[in-house]
Amino acid sequence: MAKIISVEEAVAMIPDGATIMFGGFLGCGSAHHIIEALANSGKKDFTIIGNDCGMATGPNGEEFYGMAKLVHNHQVKHVIATHVGMTPDVATQSMVDKTLTVDLIPQGSLAEMIRAAGAGLGGVLTPTGVGTIVEDSPFCLGKQTIDGKDYLLMKPIHADVAVVNAHMIDKFGNMWYKGTTRNFNTVMATAADLVIAEADNLVEIGDIAPENVVTSGAFVNYIVDGGKL
């Protein structure tokens, strides 16, 4: 059974220099309370992995929405993502200040590379990126030809910590997502040494019907009750 902890306890478990996966798609399905506390912690030198880096401006006018807070605060040294266009600080820090390393990976490839790590696989073969700069990525192990078609062999991606979110999480850690908030949360919960899940609504065991469980509590180490913060 996952242990229920405070947001402060969650942040205390994440050290300087950690490699962290963050669920979410432009902040939709992100663990906003944990990210906010991490942004206020002063911790730094993170490698962050996600679909994106949040947004400079949130849907309700919030400044630095989602992971954008961490980038803006210069708490991140390396970004591994598929789209960073909504976070201008990424471009400034990587191309002007030269303080941030950015590796861009095609979205589907990134999802499968994370899934491969969770499944204990040695890599992913994908035709996406053949003949492009993706072949020069440090995550590309080379090209394979199978039945006359070229594929790139991409490394699995693993993290020290996965910070994920779900609309409903029961006290065992079983997770149910509302609409598109499942995005990267499902695969990330399988591919990290430590999984911290923020619940929009923390419910009792049995309140989520077994057939509606998307992520098993077996993958979740700790729960933060975001609904009471």
mmCIF file of C-alpha atoms in Angstrom, residues 2 13 34 127 161 170 183 195 224:
data_model
loop_
_atom_site.group_PDB
_atom_site.id
_atom_site.type_symbol
_atom_site.label_atom_id
_atom_site.label_comp_id
_atom_site.label_asym_id
_atom_site.label_seq_id
_atom_site.Cartn_x
_atom_site.Cartn_y
_atom_site.Cartn_z
ATOM 1 C CA ALA A 2 1.305 3.459 -0.871
ATOM 2 C CA MET A 13 12.719 12.917 -1.015
ATOM 3 C CA ILE A 34 4.464 19.167 -5.862
ATOM 4 C CA PRO A 127 11.019 4.420 -38.101
ATOM 5 C CA VAL A 161 11.802 9.906 -9.489
ATOM 6 C CA ASP A 170 -7.305 5.419 -3.781
ATOM 7 C CA ASN A 183 -1.042 11.260 -21.124
ATOM 8 C CA VAL A 195 6.997 7.179 -7.796
ATOM 9 C CA VAL A 224 0.186 13.436 -1.856
#
